[in-house]
Structure formats: C-alpha cells, structure tokens
Coordinates of C-alpha atoms and ligand atoms in Angstrom, one line a residue:
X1 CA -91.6 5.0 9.3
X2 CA -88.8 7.4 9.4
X3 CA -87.7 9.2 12.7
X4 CA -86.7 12.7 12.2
X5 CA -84.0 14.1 14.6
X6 CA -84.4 16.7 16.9
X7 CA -82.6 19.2 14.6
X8 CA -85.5 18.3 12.1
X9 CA -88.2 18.7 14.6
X10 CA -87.1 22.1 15.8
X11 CA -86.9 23.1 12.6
X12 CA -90.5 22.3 11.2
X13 CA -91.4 23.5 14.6
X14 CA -90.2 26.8 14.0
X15 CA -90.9 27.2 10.2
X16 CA -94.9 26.4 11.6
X17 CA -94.7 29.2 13.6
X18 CA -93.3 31.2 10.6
X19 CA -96.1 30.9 8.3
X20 CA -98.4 31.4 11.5
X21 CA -99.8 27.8 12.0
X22 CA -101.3 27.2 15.0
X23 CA -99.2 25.0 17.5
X24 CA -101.9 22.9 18.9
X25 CA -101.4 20.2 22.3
X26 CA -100.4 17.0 20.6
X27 CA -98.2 18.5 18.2
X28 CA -94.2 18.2 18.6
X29 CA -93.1 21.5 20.3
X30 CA -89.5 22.6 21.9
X31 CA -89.5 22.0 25.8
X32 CA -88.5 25.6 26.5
X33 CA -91.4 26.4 24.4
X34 CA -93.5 24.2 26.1
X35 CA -92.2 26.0 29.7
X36 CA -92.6 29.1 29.0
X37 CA -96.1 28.9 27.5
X38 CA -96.8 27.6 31.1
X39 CA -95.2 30.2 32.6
X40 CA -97.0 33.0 30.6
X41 CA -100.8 30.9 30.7
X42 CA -100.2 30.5 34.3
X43 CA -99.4 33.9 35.1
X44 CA -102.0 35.2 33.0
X45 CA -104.8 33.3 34.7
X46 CA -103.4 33.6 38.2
X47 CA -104.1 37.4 37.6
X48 CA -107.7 36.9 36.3
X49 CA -108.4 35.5 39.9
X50 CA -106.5 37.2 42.1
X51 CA -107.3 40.2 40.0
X52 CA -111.3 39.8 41.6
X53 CA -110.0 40.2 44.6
X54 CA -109.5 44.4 44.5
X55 CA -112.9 44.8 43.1
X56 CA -114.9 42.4 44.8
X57 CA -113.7 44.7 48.2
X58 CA -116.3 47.0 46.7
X59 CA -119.1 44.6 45.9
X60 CA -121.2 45.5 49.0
X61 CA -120.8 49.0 48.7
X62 CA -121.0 50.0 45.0
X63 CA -123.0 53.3 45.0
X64 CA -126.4 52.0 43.4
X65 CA -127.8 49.0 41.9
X66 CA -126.7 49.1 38.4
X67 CA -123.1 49.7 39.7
X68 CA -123.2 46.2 41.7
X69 CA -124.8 44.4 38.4
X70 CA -122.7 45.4 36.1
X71 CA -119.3 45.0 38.7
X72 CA -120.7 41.4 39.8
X73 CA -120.7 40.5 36.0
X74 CA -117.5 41.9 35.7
X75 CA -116.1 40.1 38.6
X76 CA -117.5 36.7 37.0
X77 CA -116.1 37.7 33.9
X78 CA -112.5 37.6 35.6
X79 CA -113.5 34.2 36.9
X80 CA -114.3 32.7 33.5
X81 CA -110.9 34.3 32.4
X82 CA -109.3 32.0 35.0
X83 CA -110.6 29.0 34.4
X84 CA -110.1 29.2 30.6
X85 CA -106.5 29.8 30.5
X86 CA -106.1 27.6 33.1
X87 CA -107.5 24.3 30.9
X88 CA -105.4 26.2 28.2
X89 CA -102.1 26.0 30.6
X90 CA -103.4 21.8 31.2
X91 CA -103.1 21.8 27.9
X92 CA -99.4 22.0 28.1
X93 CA -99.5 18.7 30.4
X94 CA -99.6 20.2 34.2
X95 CA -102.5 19.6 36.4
X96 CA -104.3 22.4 37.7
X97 CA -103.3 22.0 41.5
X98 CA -99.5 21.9 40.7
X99 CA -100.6 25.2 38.9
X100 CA -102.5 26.5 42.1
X101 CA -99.6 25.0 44.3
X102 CA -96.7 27.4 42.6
X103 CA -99.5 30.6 43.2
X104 CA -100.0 29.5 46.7
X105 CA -96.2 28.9 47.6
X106 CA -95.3 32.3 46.0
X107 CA -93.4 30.6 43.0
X108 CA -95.6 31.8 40.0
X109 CA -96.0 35.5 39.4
X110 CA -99.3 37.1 39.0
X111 CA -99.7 40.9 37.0
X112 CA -97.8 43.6 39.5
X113 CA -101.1 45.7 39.5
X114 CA -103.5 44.0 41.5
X115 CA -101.1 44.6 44.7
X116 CA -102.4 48.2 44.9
X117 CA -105.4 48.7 47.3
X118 CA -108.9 49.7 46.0
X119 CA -109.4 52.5 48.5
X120 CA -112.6 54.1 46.8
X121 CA -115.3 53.9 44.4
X122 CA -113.5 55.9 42.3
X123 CA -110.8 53.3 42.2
X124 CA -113.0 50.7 40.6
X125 CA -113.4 53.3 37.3
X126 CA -109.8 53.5 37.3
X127 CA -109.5 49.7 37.4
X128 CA -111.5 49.3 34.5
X129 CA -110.5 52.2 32.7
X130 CA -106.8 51.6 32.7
X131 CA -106.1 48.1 33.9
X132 CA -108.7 46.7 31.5
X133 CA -107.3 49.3 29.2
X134 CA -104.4 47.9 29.2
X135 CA -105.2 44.1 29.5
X136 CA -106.9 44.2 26.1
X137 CA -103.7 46.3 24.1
X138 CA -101.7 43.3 25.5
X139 CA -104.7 40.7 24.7
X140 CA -105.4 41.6 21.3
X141 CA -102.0 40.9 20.3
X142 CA -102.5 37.6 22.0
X143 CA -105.2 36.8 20.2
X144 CA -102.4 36.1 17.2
X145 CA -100.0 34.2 20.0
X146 CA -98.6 30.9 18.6
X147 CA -100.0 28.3 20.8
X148 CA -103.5 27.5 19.3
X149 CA -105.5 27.1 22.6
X150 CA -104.4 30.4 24.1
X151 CA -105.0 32.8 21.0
X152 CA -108.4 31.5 20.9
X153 CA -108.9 32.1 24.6
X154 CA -108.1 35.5 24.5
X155 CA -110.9 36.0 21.3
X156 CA -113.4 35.9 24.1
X157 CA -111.5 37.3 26.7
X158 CA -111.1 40.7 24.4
X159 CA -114.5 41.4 24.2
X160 CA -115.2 41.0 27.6
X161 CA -112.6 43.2 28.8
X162 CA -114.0 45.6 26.8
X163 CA -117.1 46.0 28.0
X164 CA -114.7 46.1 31.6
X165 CA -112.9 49.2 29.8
X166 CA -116.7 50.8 29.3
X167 CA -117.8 50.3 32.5
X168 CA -114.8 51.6 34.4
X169 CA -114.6 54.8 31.6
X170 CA -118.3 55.4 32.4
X171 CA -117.8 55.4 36.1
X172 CA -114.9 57.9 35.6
X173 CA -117.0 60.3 33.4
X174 CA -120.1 59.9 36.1
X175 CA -117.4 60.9 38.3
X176 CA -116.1 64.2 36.7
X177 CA -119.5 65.1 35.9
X178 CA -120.3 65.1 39.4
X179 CA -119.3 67.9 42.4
X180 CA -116.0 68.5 43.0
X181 CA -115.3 66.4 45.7
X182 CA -116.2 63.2 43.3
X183 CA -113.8 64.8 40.9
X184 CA -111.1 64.9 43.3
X185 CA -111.5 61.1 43.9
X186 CA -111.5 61.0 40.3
X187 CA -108.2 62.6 40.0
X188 CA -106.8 60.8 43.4
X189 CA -107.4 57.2 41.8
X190 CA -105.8 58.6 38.3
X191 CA -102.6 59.3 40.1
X192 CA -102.2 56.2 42.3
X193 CA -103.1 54.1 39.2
X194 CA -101.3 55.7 36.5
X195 CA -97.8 54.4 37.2
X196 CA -98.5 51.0 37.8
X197 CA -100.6 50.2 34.9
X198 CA -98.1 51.4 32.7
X199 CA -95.8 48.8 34.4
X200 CA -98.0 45.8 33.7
X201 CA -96.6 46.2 30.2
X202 CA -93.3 44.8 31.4
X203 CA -89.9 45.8 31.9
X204 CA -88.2 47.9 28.8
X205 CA -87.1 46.0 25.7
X206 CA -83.8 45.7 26.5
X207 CA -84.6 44.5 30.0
X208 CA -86.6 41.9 29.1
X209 CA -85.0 38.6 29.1
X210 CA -87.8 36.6 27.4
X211 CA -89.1 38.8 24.6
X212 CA -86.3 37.9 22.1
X213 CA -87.4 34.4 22.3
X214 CA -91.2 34.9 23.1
X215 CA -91.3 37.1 19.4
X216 CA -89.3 34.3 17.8
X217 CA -91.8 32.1 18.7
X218 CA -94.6 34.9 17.8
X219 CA -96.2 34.9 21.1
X220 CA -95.2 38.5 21.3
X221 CA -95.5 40.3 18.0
X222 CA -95.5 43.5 19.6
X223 CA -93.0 44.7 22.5
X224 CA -93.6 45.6 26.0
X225 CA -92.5 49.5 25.3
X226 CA -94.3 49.3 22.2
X227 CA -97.4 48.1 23.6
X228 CA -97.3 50.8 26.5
X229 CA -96.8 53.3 24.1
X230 CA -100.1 52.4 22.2
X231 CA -101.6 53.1 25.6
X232 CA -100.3 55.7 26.6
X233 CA -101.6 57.4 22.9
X234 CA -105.2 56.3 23.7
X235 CA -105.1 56.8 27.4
X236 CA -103.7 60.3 27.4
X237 CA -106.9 62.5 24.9
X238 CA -109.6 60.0 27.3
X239 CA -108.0 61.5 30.1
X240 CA -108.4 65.0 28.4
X241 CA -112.0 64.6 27.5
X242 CA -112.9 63.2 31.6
X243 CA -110.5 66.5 32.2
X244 CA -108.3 65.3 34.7
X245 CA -104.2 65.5 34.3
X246 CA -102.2 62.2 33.8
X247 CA -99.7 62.8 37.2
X248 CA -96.4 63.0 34.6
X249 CA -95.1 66.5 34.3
X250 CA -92.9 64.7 30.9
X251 CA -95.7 63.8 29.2
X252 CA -95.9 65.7 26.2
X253 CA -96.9 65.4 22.5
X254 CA -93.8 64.9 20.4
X255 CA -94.7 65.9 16.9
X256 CA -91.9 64.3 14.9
X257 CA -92.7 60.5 16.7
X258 CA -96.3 61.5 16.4
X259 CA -96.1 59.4 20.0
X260 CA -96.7 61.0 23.6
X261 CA -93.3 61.4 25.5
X262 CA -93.7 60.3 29.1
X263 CA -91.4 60.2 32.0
X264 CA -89.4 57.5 34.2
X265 CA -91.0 54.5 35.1
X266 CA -90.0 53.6 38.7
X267 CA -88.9 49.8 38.1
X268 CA -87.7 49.8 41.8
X269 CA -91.2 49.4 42.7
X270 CA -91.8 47.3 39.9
X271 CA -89.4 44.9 41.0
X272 CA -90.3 45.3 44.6
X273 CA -93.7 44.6 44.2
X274 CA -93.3 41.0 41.6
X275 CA -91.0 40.0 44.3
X276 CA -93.8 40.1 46.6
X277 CA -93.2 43.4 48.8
X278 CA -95.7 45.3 47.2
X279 CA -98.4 47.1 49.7
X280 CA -101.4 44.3 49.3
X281 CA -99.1 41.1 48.2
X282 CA -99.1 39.0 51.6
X283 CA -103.2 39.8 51.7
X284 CA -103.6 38.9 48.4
X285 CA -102.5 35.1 48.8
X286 CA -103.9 34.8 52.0
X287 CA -107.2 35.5 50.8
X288 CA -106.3 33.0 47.6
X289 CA -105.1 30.3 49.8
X290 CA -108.2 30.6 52.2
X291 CA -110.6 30.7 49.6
X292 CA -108.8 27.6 47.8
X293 CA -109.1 26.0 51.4
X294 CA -113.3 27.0 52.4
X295 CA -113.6 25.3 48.2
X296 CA -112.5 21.9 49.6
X297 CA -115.6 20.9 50.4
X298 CA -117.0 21.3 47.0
X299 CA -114.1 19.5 45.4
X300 CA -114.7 16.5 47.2
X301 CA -118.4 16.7 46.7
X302 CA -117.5 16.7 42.4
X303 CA -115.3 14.4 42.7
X304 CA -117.4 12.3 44.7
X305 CA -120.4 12.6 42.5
X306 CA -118.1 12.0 39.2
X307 CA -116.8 9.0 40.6
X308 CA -120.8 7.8 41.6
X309 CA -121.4 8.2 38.0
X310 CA -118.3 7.0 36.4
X311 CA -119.2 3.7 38.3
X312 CA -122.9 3.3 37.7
X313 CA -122.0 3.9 33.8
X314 CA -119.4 0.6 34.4
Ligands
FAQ1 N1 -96.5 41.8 36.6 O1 -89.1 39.2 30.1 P1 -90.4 39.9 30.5 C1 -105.9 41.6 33.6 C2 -92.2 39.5 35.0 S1 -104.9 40.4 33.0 C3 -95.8 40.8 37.2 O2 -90.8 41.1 29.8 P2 -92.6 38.4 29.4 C4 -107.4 41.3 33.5 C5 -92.2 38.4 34.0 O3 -93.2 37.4 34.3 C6 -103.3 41.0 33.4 N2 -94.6 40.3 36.6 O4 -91.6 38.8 30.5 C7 -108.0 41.9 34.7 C8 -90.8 37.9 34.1 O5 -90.6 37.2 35.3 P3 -90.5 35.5 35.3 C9 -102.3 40.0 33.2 C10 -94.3 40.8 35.4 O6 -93.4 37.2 30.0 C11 -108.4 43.2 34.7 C12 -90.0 39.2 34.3 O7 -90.9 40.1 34.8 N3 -102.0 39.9 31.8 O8 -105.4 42.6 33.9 C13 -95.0 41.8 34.8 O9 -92.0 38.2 28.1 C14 -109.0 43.7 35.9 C15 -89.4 39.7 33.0 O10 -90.4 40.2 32.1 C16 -101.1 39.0 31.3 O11 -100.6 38.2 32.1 C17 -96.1 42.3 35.4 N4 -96.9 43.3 34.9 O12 -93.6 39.7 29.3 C18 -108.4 41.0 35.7 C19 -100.8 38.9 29.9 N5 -94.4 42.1 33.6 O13 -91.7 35.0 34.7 C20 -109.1 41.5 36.8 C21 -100.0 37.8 29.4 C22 -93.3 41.3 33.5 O14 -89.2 35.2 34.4 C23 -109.4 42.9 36.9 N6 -98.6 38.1 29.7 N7 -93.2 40.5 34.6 O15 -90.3 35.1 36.7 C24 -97.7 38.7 28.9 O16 -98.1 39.3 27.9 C25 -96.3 38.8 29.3 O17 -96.0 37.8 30.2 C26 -95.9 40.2 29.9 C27 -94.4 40.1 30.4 C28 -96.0 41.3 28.9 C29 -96.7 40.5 31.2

C-alpha cells in the first residue's frame, strides 16, 4: 500500500473540488477546510434557530387564522433548517452540544439580521420578503457548495424558503392594498429592514477575509457584493409594484452596468451588531439558552428511553 504525502493529498483534494466532486465525510480533506466548513454550517444553522425567535414574538397575534398557519409552518420550517445543518456540521466530527456551547457562550456568530426587533405585523412581511429573499440568493449558490452534505441540505432548504419569500411578499401586498395607515407600516418595516438585509450578504469583497479561500474551495462561487447586487436587482421593481420607496436616496438605475446603484452600507453597525451590541443580541441568547435549559428534561427522557432499548436489544 503506498502512503501519499500531504502535498499529494492536498492536491487530489483540491483538483476534486476542481472538476466539482463532492467532498463527502470520510474523505481526506485539509483541516482548515474542515474548520471553516464548521464555522460556516454552524453559523448557518445557529441562524435558522435563533432566527424563530423574531417571528414566533408574533405567533399569538398574527391578524387571522391563515396568517398563524402559514407563520407556524414557517416557523417549523426554520426549525427543520436547524437541525439539518446541524447533523451536516456533525458531519465534520463535532458533537452537537460543543456546537450549542460556542452559540451559548457568545463564540459562534449567528446572521446579523435577526438582532432587529419585530415591532409589527408588518414586520413579519418584511421578514419573509427580504430576509428570506435574501437567504435563498445566498442558498441557491450553496446548493453547488463543495462539501456534499451541505449542498444537498440547502436543495430542500431553497424551496422552503421560498414559499417563506411568498408568504412575507403576500403579507406586504395585503398590506399596501389596505388603508393608509397599513401602508404606512408597510413602508415603516421597509425602512428599518432594508439596510440590514443588505448586510447579511457580508462585508465588501475586499473586506472579506475568507472569500479568497472559501471560492478556492467553491463553497462561494459567487461574492458577497455580487450576491447583494442580484438582490438588490430583484428587490428594487417588487418594491415598485407593492409601491413603496426603498429608503436609499442613491439608488438608481445605471444603464451602462444594467445594475441598480445603491448607497453606503453602514458597516459600523454591521460590525457592532456581530460583535454582539446590536439592539436585540443579549435577548436573543437568553431566550436560546433558556429554551436549551426548559429542553433538559426531554433530553434525558431520549436518552433514557434509547438506552432502555439499546439494552433490551443486547
Ligand atoms: N451576519 O469573510 P466573510 C436565514 C461574519 S439564514 C453575521 O465575508 P464568509 C433563514 C463572518 O462570519 C441566514 N456575521 O465571511 C431564515 C466572518 O466572521 P468569523 C444565514 C457575518 O463566511 C430566514 C466575518 O463576518 N445564512 O436567514 C455576516 O466568507 C428567516 C467576515 O465575513 C447563512 O449563514 C452576517 N450577515 O461569508 C431563518 C448562509 N456576514 O466567522 C429564519 C451561509 C459575515 O470569521 C427567519 N453563510 N459575517 O468570525 C455564508 O454564506 C457566509 O458565511 C456569509 C459570510 C456570506 C454569511
């Protein structure tokens, strides 16, 4: 049997990636690979969970029936979400508490967004509308990421998130339709949500420390500005047809990039609110940690039961 060197390995590694093979558990992969694949997974499923937490505030007081069905659904959606790019992160050989123990001690990152407050119904169609918008430009690309069990993941992921989009779009549109107070609220959750949804693309290119080797490794084929872009382009005629204004006085059609021009980003409160200073961060882990806590009891009681099977089966 021959052993190949680790010059070898990272090299078959990498020309796998480069014909866009699949890099599944057991195969060989570089450690910083490995790391950062836990780093993204993680954070990505961290913010399918603590993402709930916005929307289920308006569970008990969504305006009628069909509103609470479809939200609740949603809501479970973002729970599924979770839990499959969690076992996708276990996949990469950490356990799911060490995973829960770097959300609950601050250490992982979760998506700057869901630090805003939901303070109105109309807030829950901007959710869906733009966050969800946004999730799935981001998602489809990952649908082609490197790392086998997270692309096919986010297959199932996508299509849920866009029936999220839907239903947030068609809450706006009931909205604007409505009297002019409910387009007001329409308009007032447009401008709060606008700026950071546009930042859960990222940071700029060239402010990006991992995207040089995140596209090497084809977990990003597209960038962070080129992926807000996209949005932007599809955001800004939807906001036209609801006929409320996108709160930007730069944005502007530019007919030689054939791309919307849009202003400054303000990556102060970007990097204010992934540092954890943002207005609901602190409420957001308490209510993760407590929750994680008040679900002790029902850990035990698996565990227990699996181990009452495990030895009657022996
Ligand atoms: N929020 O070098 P880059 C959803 C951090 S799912 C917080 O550009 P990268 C569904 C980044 O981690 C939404 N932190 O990093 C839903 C890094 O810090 P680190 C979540 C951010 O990884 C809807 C530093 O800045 N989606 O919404 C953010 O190459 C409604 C430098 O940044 C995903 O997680 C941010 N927005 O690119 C649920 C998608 N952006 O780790 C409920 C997967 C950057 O060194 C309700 N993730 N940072 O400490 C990705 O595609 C990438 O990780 C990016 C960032 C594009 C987010």
């Amino acid at each position: 049997m021959t052993t190949l060197t680790s010059e070898e390995l990272e090299r078959r590694f990498q020309e796998k990636i480069d014909e866009n093979q699949y890099i599944e558990p057991k195969d060989w992969m570089i450690e910083k690979y490995r790391q950062n694949m836990i780093r993204q997974i993680s954070q990505h499923a961290h913010s399918e969970v603590v993402g709930m937490l916005p929307e289920g505030n308006w569970i008990t007081r969504a305006p009628n029936l069909r509103r609470k069905v479809a939200l609740l659904a949603k809501i479970q959606d973002e729970a599924g979400h979770g839990l499959y790019l969690y076992s996708a992160a276990e996949t990469l050989g950490i356990t799911r508490e060490e995973l829960l123990e770097q959300l609950h001690s601050g250490k992982a990152k979760y998506s700057n967004i869901f630090n805003y407050p939901t303070l109105t119904w109309a807030d829950i169609g901007a959710v869906g509308w733009l966050v969800d918008g946004a999730a799935i430009i981001n998602q489809v690309m990952l649908q082609r990421a490197s790392y086998g069990p997270y692309a096919r993941a986010m297959v199932r992921i996508c299509r849920e998130e866009s029936f999220h989009q839907r239903q947030g779009f068609e809450i706006m549109l009931t909205l604007c339709r409505g009297n002019a107070e409910q387009k007001e609220m329409a308009q007032d959750a447009l401008n709060r949500w606008w700026w950071p949804s546009l930042m859960m693309f990222g940071p700029n290119d060239k402010d990006s420390p991992h995207s040089a080797e995140m596209a090497k490794w084809r977990v990003k084929r597209e960038t962070n500005d080129e992926l807000r872009q996209r949005f932007i382009d599809r955001v800004v005629p939807q906001a036209d047809f609801l006929g409320i204004k996108i709160p930007d006085s730069k944005l502007k059609w530019n007919e030689t990039s054939q791309h919307y021009d849009f202003g400054q980003i303000n990556w102060d409160e970007f990097y204010n609110v992934i540092k954890g200073n943002g207005p609901c961060n602190r409420e957001r882990l308490k209510a993760r940690i407590e929750a994680h806590e008040q679900g002790k009891w029902v850990r035990d009681a698996a565990t227990a039961y699996a181990n009452k099977r495990k030895n009657k089966a022996a």
